[in-house]
Short mmCIF file of C-alpha atoms and ligand atoms in Angstrom, two decimals:
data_model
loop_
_atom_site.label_atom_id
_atom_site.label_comp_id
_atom_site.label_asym_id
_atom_site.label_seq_id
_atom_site.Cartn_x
_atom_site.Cartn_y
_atom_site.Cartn_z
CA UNK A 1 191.79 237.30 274.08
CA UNK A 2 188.65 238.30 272.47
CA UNK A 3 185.68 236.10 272.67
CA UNK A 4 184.67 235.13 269.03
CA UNK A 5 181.11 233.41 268.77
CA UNK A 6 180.70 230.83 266.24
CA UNK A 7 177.26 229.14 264.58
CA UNK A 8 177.36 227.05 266.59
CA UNK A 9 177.21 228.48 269.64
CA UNK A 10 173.69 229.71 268.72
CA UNK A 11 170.54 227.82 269.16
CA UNK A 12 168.36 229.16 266.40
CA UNK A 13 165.34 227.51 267.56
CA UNK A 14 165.12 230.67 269.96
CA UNK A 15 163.75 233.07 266.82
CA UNK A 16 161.31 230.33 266.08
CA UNK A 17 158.59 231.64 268.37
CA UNK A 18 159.45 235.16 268.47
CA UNK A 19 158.77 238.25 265.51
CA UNK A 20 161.69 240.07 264.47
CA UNK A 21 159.98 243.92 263.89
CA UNK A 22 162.62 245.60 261.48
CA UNK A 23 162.30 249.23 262.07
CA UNK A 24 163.54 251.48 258.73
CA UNK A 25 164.32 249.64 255.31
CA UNK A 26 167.09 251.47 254.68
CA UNK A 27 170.86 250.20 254.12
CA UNK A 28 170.85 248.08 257.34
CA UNK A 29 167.06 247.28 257.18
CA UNK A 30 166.67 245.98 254.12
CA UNK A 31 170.11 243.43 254.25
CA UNK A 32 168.75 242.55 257.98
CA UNK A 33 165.56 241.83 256.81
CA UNK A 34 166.51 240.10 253.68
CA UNK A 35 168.94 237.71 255.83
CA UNK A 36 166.76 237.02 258.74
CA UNK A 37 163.89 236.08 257.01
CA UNK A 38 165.59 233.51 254.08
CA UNK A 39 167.09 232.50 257.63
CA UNK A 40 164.08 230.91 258.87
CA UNK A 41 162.63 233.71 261.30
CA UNK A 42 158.92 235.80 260.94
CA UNK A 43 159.88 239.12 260.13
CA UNK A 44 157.99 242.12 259.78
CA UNK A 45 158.44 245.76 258.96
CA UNK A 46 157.73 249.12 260.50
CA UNK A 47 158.29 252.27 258.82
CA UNK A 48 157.11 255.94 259.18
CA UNK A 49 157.13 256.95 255.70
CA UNK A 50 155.72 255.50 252.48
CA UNK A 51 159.07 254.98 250.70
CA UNK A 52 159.78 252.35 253.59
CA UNK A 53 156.78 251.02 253.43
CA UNK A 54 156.53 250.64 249.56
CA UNK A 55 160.15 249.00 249.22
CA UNK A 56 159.92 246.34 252.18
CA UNK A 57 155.98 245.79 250.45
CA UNK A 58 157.54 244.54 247.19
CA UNK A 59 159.95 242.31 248.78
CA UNK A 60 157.46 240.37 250.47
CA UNK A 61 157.23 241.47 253.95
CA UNK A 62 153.95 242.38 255.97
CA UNK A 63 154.55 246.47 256.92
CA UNK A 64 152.85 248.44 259.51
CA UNK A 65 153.67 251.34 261.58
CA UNK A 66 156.27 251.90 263.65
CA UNK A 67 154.00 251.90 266.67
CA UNK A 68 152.45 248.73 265.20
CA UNK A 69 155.55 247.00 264.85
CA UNK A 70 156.72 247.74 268.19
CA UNK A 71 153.50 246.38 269.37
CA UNK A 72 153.91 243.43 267.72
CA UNK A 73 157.37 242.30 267.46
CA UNK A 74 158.89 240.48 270.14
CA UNK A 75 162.54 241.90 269.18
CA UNK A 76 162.63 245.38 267.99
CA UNK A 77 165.41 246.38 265.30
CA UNK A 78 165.89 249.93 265.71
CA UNK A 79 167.37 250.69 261.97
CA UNK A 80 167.00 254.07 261.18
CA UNK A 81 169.84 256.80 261.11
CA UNK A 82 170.97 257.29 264.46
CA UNK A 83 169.57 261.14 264.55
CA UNK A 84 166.07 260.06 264.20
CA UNK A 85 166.04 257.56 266.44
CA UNK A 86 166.12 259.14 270.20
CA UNK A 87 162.14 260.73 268.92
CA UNK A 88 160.75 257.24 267.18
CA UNK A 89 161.80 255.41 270.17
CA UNK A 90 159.99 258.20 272.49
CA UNK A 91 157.49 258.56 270.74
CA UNK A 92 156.80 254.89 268.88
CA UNK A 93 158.26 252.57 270.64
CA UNK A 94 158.71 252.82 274.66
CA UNK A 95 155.21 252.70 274.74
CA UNK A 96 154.88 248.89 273.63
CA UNK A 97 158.23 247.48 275.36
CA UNK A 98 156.90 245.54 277.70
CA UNK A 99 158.75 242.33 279.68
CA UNK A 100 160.51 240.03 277.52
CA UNK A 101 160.71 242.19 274.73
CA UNK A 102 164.49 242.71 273.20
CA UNK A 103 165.70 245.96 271.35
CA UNK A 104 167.90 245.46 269.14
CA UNK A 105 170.91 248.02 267.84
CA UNK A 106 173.11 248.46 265.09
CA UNK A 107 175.33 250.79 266.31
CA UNK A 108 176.12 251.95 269.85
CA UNK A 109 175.54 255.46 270.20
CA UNK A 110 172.55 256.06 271.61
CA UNK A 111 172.22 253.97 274.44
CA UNK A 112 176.23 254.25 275.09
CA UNK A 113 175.79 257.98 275.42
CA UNK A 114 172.36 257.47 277.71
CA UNK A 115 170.18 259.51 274.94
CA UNK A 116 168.35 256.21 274.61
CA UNK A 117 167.28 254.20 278.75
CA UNK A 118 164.79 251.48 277.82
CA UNK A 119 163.22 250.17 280.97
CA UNK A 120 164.93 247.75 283.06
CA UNK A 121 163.15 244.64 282.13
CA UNK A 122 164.14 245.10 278.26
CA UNK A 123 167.14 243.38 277.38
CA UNK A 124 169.69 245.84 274.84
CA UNK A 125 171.04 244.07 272.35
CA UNK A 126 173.58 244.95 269.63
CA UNK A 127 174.17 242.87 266.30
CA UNK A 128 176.57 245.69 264.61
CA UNK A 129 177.86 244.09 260.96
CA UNK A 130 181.30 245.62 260.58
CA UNK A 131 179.60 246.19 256.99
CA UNK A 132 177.41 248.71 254.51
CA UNK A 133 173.79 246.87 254.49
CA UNK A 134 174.72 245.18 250.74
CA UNK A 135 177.64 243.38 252.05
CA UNK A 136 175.99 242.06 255.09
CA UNK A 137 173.07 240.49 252.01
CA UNK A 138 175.67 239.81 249.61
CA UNK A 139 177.74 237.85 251.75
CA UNK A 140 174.95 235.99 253.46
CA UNK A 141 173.94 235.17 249.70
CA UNK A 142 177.00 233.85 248.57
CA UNK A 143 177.13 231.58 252.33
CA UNK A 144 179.36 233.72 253.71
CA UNK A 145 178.06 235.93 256.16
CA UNK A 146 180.90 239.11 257.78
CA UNK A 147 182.21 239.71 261.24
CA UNK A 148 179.94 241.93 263.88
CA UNK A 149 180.43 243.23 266.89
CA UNK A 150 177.97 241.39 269.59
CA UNK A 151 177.13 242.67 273.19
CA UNK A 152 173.82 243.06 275.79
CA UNK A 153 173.37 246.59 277.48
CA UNK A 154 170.86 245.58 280.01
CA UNK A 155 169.85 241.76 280.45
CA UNK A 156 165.73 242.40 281.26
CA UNK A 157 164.70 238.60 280.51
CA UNK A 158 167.78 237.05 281.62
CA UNK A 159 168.21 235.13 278.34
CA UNK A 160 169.50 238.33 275.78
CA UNK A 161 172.82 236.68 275.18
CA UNK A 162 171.34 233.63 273.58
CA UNK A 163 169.03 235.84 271.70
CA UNK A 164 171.74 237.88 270.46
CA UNK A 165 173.32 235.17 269.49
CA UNK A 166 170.32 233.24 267.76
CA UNK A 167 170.26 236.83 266.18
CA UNK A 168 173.39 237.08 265.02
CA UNK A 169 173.55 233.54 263.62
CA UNK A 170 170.14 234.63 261.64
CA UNK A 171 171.69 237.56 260.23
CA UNK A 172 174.92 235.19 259.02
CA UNK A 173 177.40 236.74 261.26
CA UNK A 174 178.69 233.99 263.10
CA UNK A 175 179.59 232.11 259.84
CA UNK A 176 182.44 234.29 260.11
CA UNK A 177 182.77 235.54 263.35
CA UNK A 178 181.00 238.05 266.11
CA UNK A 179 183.04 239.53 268.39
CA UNK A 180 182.23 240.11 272.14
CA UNK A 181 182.11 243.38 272.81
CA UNK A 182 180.11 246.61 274.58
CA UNK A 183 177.99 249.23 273.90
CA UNK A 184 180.93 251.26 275.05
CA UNK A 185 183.19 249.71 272.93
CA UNK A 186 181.91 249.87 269.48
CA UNK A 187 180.56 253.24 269.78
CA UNK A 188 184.00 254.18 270.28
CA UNK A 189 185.90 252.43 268.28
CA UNK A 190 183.67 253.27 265.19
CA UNK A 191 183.56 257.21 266.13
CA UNK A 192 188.03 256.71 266.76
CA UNK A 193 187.92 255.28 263.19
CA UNK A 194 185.51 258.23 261.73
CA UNK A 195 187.39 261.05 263.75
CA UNK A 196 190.94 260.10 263.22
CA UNK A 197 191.69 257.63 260.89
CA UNK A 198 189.20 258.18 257.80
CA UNK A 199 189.81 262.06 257.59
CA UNK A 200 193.98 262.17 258.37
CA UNK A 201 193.49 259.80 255.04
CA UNK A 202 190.96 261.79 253.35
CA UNK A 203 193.68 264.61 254.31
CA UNK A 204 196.33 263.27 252.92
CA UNK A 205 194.89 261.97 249.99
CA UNK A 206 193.44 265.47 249.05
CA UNK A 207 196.66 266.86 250.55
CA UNK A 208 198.36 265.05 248.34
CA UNK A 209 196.39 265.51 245.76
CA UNK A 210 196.49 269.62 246.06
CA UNK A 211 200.49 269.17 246.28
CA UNK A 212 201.19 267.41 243.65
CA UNK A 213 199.20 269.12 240.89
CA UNK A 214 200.63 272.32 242.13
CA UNK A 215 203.72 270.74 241.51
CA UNK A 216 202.99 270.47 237.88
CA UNK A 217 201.67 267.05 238.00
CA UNK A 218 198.56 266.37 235.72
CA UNK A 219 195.97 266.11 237.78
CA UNK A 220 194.10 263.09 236.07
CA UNK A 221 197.97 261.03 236.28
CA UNK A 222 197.67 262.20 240.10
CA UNK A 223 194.12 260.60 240.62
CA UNK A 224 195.13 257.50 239.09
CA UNK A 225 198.06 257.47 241.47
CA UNK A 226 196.28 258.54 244.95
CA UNK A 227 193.59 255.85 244.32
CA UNK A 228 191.03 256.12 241.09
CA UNK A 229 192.58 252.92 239.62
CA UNK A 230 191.25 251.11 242.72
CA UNK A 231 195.22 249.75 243.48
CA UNK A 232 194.89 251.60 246.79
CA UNK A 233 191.41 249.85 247.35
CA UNK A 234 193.43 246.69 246.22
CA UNK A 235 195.90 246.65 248.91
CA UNK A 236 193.44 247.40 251.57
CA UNK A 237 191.92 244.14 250.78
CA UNK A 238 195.02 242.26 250.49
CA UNK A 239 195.84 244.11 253.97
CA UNK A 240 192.55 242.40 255.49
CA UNK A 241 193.43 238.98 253.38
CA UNK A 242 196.83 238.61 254.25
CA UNK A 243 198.07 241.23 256.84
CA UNK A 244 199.70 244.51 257.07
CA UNK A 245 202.75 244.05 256.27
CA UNK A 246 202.78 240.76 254.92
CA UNK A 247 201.02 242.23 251.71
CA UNK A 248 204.31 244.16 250.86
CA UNK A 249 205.36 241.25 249.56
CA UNK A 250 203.04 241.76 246.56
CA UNK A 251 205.01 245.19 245.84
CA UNK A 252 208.23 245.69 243.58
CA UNK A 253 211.65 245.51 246.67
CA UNK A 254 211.75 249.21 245.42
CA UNK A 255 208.75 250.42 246.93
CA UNK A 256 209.13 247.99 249.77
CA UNK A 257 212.06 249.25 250.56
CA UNK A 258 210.75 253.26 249.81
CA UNK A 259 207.44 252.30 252.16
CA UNK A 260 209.54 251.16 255.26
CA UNK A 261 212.53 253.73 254.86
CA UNK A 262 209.92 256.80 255.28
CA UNK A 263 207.55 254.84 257.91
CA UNK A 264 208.78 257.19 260.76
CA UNK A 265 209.46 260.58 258.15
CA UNK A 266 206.07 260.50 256.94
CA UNK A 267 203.84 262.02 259.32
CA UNK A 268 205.11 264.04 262.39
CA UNK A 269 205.65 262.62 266.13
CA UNK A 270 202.61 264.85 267.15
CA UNK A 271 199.86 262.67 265.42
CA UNK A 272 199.75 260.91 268.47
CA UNK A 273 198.68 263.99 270.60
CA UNK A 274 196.06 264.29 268.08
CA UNK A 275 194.93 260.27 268.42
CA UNK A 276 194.66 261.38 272.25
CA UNK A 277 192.41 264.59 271.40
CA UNK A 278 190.18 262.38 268.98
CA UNK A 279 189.75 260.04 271.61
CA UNK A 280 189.60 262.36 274.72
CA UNK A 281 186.14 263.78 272.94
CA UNK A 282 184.87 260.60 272.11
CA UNK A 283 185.26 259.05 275.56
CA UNK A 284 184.28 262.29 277.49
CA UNK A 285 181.28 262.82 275.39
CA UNK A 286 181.91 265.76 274.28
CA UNK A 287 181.39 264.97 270.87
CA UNK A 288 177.97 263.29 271.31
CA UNK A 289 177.11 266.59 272.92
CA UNK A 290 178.28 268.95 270.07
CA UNK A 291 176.87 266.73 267.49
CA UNK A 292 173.29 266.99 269.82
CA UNK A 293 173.66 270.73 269.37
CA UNK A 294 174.48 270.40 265.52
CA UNK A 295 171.31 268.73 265.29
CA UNK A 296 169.20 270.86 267.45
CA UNK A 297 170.72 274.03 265.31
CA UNK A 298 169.64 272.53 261.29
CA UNK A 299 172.91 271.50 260.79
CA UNK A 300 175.16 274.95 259.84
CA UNK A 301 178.32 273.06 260.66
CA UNK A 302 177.92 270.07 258.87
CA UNK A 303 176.01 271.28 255.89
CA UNK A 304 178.93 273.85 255.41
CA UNK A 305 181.78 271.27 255.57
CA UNK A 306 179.83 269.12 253.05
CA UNK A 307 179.55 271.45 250.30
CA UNK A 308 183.18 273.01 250.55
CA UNK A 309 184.48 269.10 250.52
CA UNK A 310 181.95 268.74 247.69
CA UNK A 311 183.07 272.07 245.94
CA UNK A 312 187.11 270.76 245.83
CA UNK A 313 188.22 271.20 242.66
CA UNK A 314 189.11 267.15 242.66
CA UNK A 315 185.56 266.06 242.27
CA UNK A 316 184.95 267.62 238.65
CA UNK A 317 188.62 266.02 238.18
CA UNK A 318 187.48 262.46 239.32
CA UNK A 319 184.13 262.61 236.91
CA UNK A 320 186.42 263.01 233.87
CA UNK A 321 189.21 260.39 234.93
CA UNK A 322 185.71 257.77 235.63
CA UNK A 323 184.33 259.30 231.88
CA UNK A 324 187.99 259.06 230.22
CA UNK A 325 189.00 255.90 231.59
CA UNK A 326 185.78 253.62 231.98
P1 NDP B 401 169.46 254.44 256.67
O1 NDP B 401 169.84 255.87 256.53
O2 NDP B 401 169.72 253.56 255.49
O3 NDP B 401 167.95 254.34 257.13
C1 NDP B 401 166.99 254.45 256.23
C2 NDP B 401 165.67 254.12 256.87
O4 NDP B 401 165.36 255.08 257.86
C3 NDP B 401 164.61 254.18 255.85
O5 NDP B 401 163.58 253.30 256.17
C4 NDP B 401 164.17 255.62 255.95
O6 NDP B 401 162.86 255.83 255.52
C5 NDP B 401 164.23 255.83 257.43
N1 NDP B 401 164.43 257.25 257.75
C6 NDP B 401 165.44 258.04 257.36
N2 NDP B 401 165.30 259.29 257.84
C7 NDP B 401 164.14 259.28 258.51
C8 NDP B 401 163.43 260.25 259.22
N3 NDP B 401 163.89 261.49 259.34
N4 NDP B 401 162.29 259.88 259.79
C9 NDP B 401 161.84 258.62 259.67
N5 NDP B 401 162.47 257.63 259.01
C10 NDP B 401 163.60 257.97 258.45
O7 NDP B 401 170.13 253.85 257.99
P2 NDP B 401 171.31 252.82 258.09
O8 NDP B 401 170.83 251.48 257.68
O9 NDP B 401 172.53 253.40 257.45
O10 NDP B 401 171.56 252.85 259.66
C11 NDP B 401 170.69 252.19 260.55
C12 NDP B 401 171.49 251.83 261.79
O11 NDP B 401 172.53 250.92 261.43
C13 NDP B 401 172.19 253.01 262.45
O12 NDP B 401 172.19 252.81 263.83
C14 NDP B 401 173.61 252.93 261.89
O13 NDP B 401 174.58 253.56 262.74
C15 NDP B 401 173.79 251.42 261.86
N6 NDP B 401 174.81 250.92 260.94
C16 NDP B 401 174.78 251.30 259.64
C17 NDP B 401 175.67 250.77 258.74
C18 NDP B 401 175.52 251.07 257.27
O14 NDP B 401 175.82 250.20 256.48
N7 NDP B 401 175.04 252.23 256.84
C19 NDP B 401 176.74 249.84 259.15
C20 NDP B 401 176.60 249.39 260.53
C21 NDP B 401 175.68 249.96 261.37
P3 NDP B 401 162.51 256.22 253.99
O15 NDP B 401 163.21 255.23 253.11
O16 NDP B 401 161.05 256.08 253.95
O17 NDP B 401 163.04 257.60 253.81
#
């Protein structure tokens, strides 16, 4: 069984001496920031460019460079994209970790994949909200807080679960729920859920999509269908809400009884050898190691997939179904 952490199995009084450096005001930054400070703890910010700097300004918070911040802050937030952050460290931050110091993580990638080795007395700590940055502030407004994923790399001080956990709380994500977990483990579970699931959907939906208006279907009556009405979005949240399967019961016996006749039909017995491959690559690292490269080339790869996927006829499509239909 899964350890889940509650509020109160954090003592928040352990933020009470200690500064909280957010690095980045971006989508995580700015809800972290937001949340931890209204929380009670002395937060500051450290950015590299004057956007950053500007936006976390007019909220309220004292800014400084990266290097500053690192220098300062007793637990370091690294919260910029996960490409940029292997250099900033290098170059910004190892130079200030000194004993005691946490650094903090929102995601597992680079230290899971080694591209990030603070020094021994450091303690690694992940808070990852299973959340974009406005739901992690608008649930934490509305006294709600969502589920993250919790774990320590490398205990350095020999108290980083308690400071995870006095983290966590901060941030509102034991009002709901953190899970125990790893490094290893959310890395990839999140990079399983962006290399199989989300794109065998994307695929079918556009599949789908492509099929039917060949088939003489209108194709504004197909987006409504596939998921611009937001039902689709609708029983995803009822999924979460009330389970699986025990949202059918929201649907007409008729498509119950269409859903769990073509369960098996629907996609062939082979999707699991691709599960395996997605997985395989993920665990292996050779993923990590192609998207490296990807990097290290300017992006050909992924800047070409993004503007055919951007060039499908469907998007002009969706614009006039959002214009038509409000
Ligand atoms: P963002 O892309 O929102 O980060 C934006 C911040 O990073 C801004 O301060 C921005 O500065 C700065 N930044 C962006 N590019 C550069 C660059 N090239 N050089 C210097 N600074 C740069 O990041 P996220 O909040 O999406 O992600 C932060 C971490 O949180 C990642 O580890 C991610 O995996 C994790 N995470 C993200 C989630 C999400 O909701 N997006 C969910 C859970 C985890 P400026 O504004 O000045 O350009």
């Amino acid at each position: 069984m899964a350890k889940i952490y509650y509020d109160a199995d954090a003592d928040p009084s352990l933020l009470r001496d200690r500064t909280v450096a957010i690095i980045g005001y971006g989508n995580q930054g700015q809800a972290q920031a937001l949340n931890l400070r209204d929380s009670g703890a002395k937060v500051i910010v450290g950015g590299l460019r004057d956007a950053t700097l500007e936006r976390a300004t007019s909220d309220g918070f004292e800014t400084m460079s990266v290097s500053e911040a690192a220098k300062v802050g007793d637990i370091i937030c690294l919260l910029i994209p996960d490409e940029v952050q292997q250099k900033v460290y290098r170059d910004e931050i190892l130079p200030h970790l000194t004993p005691g110091k946490a650094l903090d993580f929102a995601h597992g990638y680079n230290v899971h994949y080694g591209f990030i080795a603070p020094p021994r007395e450091i303690d690694v700590i992940m808070v990852a909200p299973r959340m974009i940055g406005v739901g992690v502030r608008s649930a934490y407004l509305a006294g709600k807080g969502v589920p993250a994923f919790v774990a320590v790399h490398q205990d350095g001080s020999g108290n980083a679960w308690p400071k995870t956990l006095a983290f966590a709380q901060a941030m509102g994500c034991t009002r709901s729920g953190a899970i125990e977990s790893t490094f290893a483990e959310e890395t990839e579970l999140d990079h399983f859920t962006e290399h199989f699931v989300s794109p065998a959907m994307f695929r079918i939906l556009v599949g789908s999509y492509d099929f039917l208006t060949a088939n003489g279907y209108q194709p504004e009556a197909v987006l409504m269908e596939l998921w611009a009405s937001k039902e689709a979005a609708e029983v995803l949240e009822q999924m979460a809400e009330v389970g699986i399967f025990q949202q059918m019961a929201l649907h007409s016996p008729t498509s119950q009884y269409g859903t769990l006749t073509h369960m098996e039909s629907s996609l062939p017995a082979e999707v699991e050898d691709c599960m395996e491959a997605a997985l395989a690559e993920i665990k292996d690292g050779s993923f990590a190691q192609e998207w490296e490269l990807e990097q290290a080339a300017g992006y050909p790869v992924y800047t070409r997939l993004k503007q055919e996927a951007l060039s499908h006829p469907v998007n002009g499509v969706e614009r006039t179904v959002r214009e038509l239909l409000g």
